[in-house]
Amino acid sequence: MKKQHRFIDELYPIAEAQLGYFTASQASEIGLNTANLAQLANRGVLERVSRGVYRLSRYPNSARDSLMEAMLWPQAKSGGPIGVISHESALAFYGMSEVSPSRIHITVPMDARLRRELPRHLTIHRATLQPAEVKKVDGILVTTPERSLRDAAAAHLGRSLLRQAIEDGARSGHLIPSQAQRLADEMLSGEGVAAAP
């Protein structure tokens, strides 16, 4: 029992930085094996969310829980998360346009080995993201607004939603005016964007 309390004490800071979530590999790094995780799940201390992803049961729920789970799902066996919220899901995260994807879009490195069956609520993209193209917001890795727009455009998001996303980004400050104009010129054939108020 004391040993399990020690594990929880060590696990809590990891989970706290990730909205109460953690992975089996993160638990393994502090000495928790799958049998320990199963015991803690049976006692109601934690819950298994998906294969390899767990959540502290008493941690408060967040509107971004599904994004955190998606980000952690493809985590490498060692090291940190490799999934980044991207495409339309990143635009929705920033509140840029009325896009409402039916699946959560995540981008993983080109060489990521994902041997598990892909959950139905995820769409995986592969790309080499530069550090400057990724932000961390409330513990969630998400592509920058500009990269998100470029990815969504490449995935054939409709012109009206792209235009709305650029305008929303300019209005909210997620895009500076020159950036918004450049993206509009590039993606909307020079239509321009409405000036931010």
Tab-separated table of C-alpha atoms in Angstrom:
chain	number	residue	atom	x	y	z
A	1	MET	CA	0.000	0.000	0.000
A	2	LYS	CA	2.802	2.423	0.912
A	3	LYS	CA	4.540	1.549	-2.337
A	4	GLN	CA	1.411	2.392	-4.337
A	5	HIS	CA	1.084	5.751	-2.523
A	6	ARG	CA	4.701	6.510	-3.467
A	7	PHE	CA	3.925	5.672	-7.096
A	8	ILE	CA	0.872	7.935	-7.097
A	9	ASP	CA	2.912	10.758	-5.529
A	10	GLU	CA	5.473	10.405	-8.332
A	11	LEU	CA	2.839	9.990	-11.020
A	12	TYR	CA	0.735	12.990	-9.985
A	13	PRO	CA	3.059	15.733	-11.318
A	14	ILE	CA	3.278	13.955	-14.683
A	15	ALA	CA	-0.509	13.591	-14.876
A	16	GLU	CA	-1.142	17.116	-13.581
A	17	ALA	CA	0.857	18.565	-16.487
A	18	GLN	CA	-1.366	16.532	-18.868
A	19	LEU	CA	-4.890	17.232	-17.579
A	20	GLY	CA	-4.750	14.125	-15.372
A	21	TYR	CA	-3.587	11.799	-18.162
A	22	PHE	CA	-0.428	9.726	-18.479
A	23	THR	CA	0.860	6.854	-20.554
A	24	ALA	CA	1.985	3.370	-19.614
A	25	SER	CA	5.513	4.316	-20.704
A	26	GLN	CA	5.499	7.347	-18.401
A	27	ALA	CA	4.292	5.128	-15.546
A	28	SER	CA	7.004	2.603	-16.375
A	29	GLU	CA	9.660	5.296	-15.999
A	30	ILE	CA	8.765	5.650	-12.304
A	31	GLY	CA	8.567	1.890	-11.744
A	32	LEU	CA	4.875	1.118	-12.337
A	33	ASN	CA	4.364	-1.986	-14.483
A	34	THR	CA	1.164	-3.151	-16.186
A	35	ALA	CA	0.219	-5.300	-13.173
A	36	ASN	CA	0.508	-2.243	-10.881
A	37	LEU	CA	-1.612	-0.201	-13.288
A	38	ALA	CA	-4.257	-2.937	-13.378
A	39	GLN	CA	-4.343	-3.037	-9.541
A	40	LEU	CA	-4.731	0.735	-9.329
A	41	ALA	CA	-7.472	0.614	-11.956
A	42	ASN	CA	-9.309	-2.121	-10.011
A	43	ARG	CA	-9.138	0.057	-6.896
A	44	GLY	CA	-10.599	2.999	-8.827
A	45	VAL	CA	-7.481	5.154	-8.435
A	46	LEU	CA	-7.040	5.432	-12.178
A	47	GLU	CA	-8.885	4.442	-15.319
A	48	ARG	CA	-7.637	3.008	-18.580
A	49	VAL	CA	-8.807	5.377	-21.293
A	50	SER	CA	-7.373	3.591	-24.304
A	51	ARG	CA	-4.549	1.196	-24.961
A	52	GLY	CA	-1.501	2.654	-23.216
A	53	VAL	CA	-3.292	5.796	-21.981
A	54	TYR	CA	-4.575	6.228	-18.413
A	55	ARG	CA	-6.196	8.954	-16.345
A	56	LEU	CA	-6.282	9.663	-12.618
A	57	SER	CA	-9.908	8.966	-11.682
A	58	ARG	CA	-10.369	11.917	-9.332
A	59	TYR	CA	-8.709	14.480	-11.560
A	60	PRO	CA	-11.222	17.150	-12.693
A	61	ASN	CA	-12.577	16.743	-16.214
A	62	SER	CA	-11.673	19.273	-18.888
A	63	ALA	CA	-13.232	20.258	-22.200
A	64	ARG	CA	-9.877	19.313	-23.737
A	65	ASP	CA	-9.691	15.748	-22.378
A	66	SER	CA	-10.230	14.146	-25.781
A	67	LEU	CA	-7.402	16.220	-27.268
A	68	MET	CA	-4.996	15.168	-24.521
A	69	GLU	CA	-5.920	11.513	-25.004
A	70	ALA	CA	-5.380	11.869	-28.762
A	71	MET	CA	-2.011	13.553	-28.255
A	72	LEU	CA	-0.803	10.805	-25.901
A	73	TRP	CA	-2.147	7.826	-27.855
A	74	PRO	CA	0.818	7.520	-30.258
A	75	GLN	CA	3.469	8.222	-27.594
A	76	ALA	CA	6.806	6.555	-28.153
A	77	LYS	CA	7.798	3.784	-25.757
A	78	SER	CA	10.388	6.092	-24.262
A	79	GLY	CA	10.490	9.844	-24.257
A	80	GLY	CA	7.654	12.306	-24.522
A	81	PRO	CA	4.542	12.595	-26.651
A	82	ILE	CA	4.970	12.441	-30.410
A	83	GLY	CA	1.390	13.303	-31.391
A	84	VAL	CA	0.509	16.925	-32.174
A	85	ILE	CA	-3.066	18.194	-32.613
A	86	SER	CA	-3.238	19.518	-36.164
A	87	HIS	CA	-5.296	20.373	-39.257
A	88	GLU	CA	-8.975	21.187	-38.603
A	89	SER	CA	-8.678	20.032	-34.987
A	90	ALA	CA	-6.021	22.673	-34.357
A	91	LEU	CA	-8.189	25.344	-36.020
A	92	ALA	CA	-11.077	24.334	-33.744
A	93	PHE	CA	-8.686	24.430	-30.757
A	94	TYR	CA	-7.833	28.065	-31.558
A	95	GLY	CA	-11.475	28.948	-32.305
A	96	MET	CA	-10.577	29.802	-35.888
A	97	SER	CA	-13.685	29.213	-38.050
A	98	GLU	CA	-16.729	27.090	-37.450
A	99	VAL	CA	-14.906	23.943	-38.518
A	100	SER	CA	-16.106	20.941	-36.532
A	101	PRO	CA	-14.126	17.840	-37.467
A	102	SER	CA	-15.779	14.492	-36.773
A	103	ARG	CA	-12.366	13.042	-35.868
A	104	ILE	CA	-9.388	14.429	-34.010
A	105	HIS	CA	-6.510	15.097	-36.372
A	106	ILE	CA	-2.998	14.466	-35.075
A	107	THR	CA	0.343	14.650	-36.812
A	108	VAL	CA	3.131	12.232	-35.944
A	109	PRO	CA	6.721	12.042	-37.251
A	110	MET	CA	7.249	10.360	-40.615
A	111	ASP	CA	9.108	7.467	-38.997
A	112	ALA	CA	6.676	6.892	-36.095
A	113	ARG	CA	5.798	3.214	-35.724
A	114	LEU	CA	2.175	2.835	-34.745
A	115	ARG	CA	1.502	-0.870	-34.442
A	116	ARG	CA	-1.770	-0.608	-32.585
A	117	GLU	CA	-5.140	-0.394	-34.241
A	118	LEU	CA	-6.068	3.216	-34.844
A	119	PRO	CA	-9.041	4.353	-32.738
A	120	ARG	CA	-11.988	5.369	-34.924
A	121	HIS	CA	-12.058	8.900	-33.533
A	122	LEU	CA	-8.502	9.703	-34.725
A	123	THR	CA	-7.067	10.674	-38.092
A	124	ILE	CA	-3.291	10.341	-38.358
A	125	HIS	CA	-1.123	12.546	-40.562
A	126	ARG	CA	2.627	12.150	-40.988
A	127	ALA	CA	4.964	15.103	-41.339
A	128	THR	CA	8.220	16.513	-40.084
A	129	LEU	CA	7.187	19.421	-37.887
A	130	GLN	CA	9.779	22.033	-36.991
A	131	PRO	CA	9.888	23.195	-33.335
A	132	ALA	CA	8.661	26.646	-34.439
A	133	GLU	CA	5.522	25.016	-35.911
A	134	VAL	CA	4.359	23.528	-32.588
A	135	LYS	CA	3.015	25.240	-29.474
A	136	LYS	CA	2.214	23.808	-26.053
A	137	VAL	CA	-1.047	25.126	-24.622
A	138	ASP	CA	-2.313	23.766	-21.288
A	139	GLY	CA	-0.024	20.770	-21.763
A	140	ILE	CA	-1.393	20.012	-25.233
A	141	LEU	CA	0.924	20.055	-28.243
A	142	VAL	CA	-0.786	21.782	-31.161
A	143	THR	CA	0.445	23.071	-34.507
A	144	THR	CA	0.691	26.848	-34.787
A	145	PRO	CA	-2.232	28.672	-36.401
A	146	GLU	CA	-0.266	29.228	-39.634
A	147	ARG	CA	0.837	25.591	-39.897
A	148	SER	CA	-2.705	24.464	-39.051
A	149	LEU	CA	-4.113	26.573	-41.888
A	150	ARG	CA	-1.546	25.272	-44.365
A	151	ASP	CA	-2.283	21.667	-43.340
A	152	ALA	CA	-6.050	22.189	-43.533
A	153	ALA	CA	-5.710	23.793	-46.978
A	154	ALA	CA	-3.538	20.902	-48.195
A	155	ALA	CA	-6.216	18.509	-46.911
A	156	HIS	CA	-8.806	20.390	-49.023
A	157	LEU	CA	-10.714	22.309	-46.360
A	158	GLY	CA	-13.295	24.447	-48.168
A	159	ARG	CA	-12.460	28.016	-49.209
A	160	SER	CA	-15.196	29.563	-47.078
A	161	LEU	CA	-13.880	27.842	-43.932
A	162	LEU	CA	-10.302	28.785	-44.792
A	163	ARG	CA	-11.330	32.403	-45.307
A	164	GLN	CA	-13.256	32.384	-42.037
A	165	ALA	CA	-10.295	30.796	-40.212
A	166	ILE	CA	-7.909	33.455	-41.533
A	167	GLU	CA	-10.289	36.269	-40.583
A	168	ASP	CA	-10.908	34.756	-37.132
A	169	GLY	CA	-7.161	34.316	-36.651
A	170	ALA	CA	-6.523	37.960	-37.542
A	171	ARG	CA	-9.358	39.171	-35.287
A	172	SER	CA	-8.265	37.063	-32.310
A	173	GLY	CA	-4.562	37.847	-32.652
A	174	HIS	CA	-3.583	34.276	-33.514
A	175	LEU	CA	-2.352	35.716	-36.827
A	176	ILE	CA	-0.718	39.111	-37.264
A	177	PRO	CA	-2.232	41.206	-40.099
A	178	SER	CA	0.665	40.666	-42.531
A	179	GLN	CA	0.589	36.927	-41.862
A	180	ALA	CA	-3.188	36.803	-42.421
A	181	GLN	CA	-2.856	38.739	-45.697
A	182	ARG	CA	-0.034	36.483	-46.925
A	183	LEU	CA	-2.088	33.356	-46.137
A	184	ALA	CA	-5.154	34.824	-47.847
A	185	ASP	CA	-3.092	35.670	-50.944
A	186	GLU	CA	-1.674	32.171	-50.988
A	187	MET	CA	-4.837	30.189	-50.225
A	188	LEU	CA	-7.648	32.353	-51.543
A	189	SER	CA	-6.110	33.610	-54.802
A	190	GLY	CA	-5.572	37.122	-53.489
A	191	GLU	CA	-9.122	37.731	-52.246
A	192	GLY	CA	-7.720	39.368	-49.140
A	193	VAL	CA	-9.241	39.254	-45.704
A	194	ALA	CA	-11.499	41.574	-43.805
A	195	ALA	CA	-9.504	43.955	-41.636
A	196	ALA	CA	-9.532	43.159	-37.957
A	197	PRO	CA	-11.620	45.641	-35.951
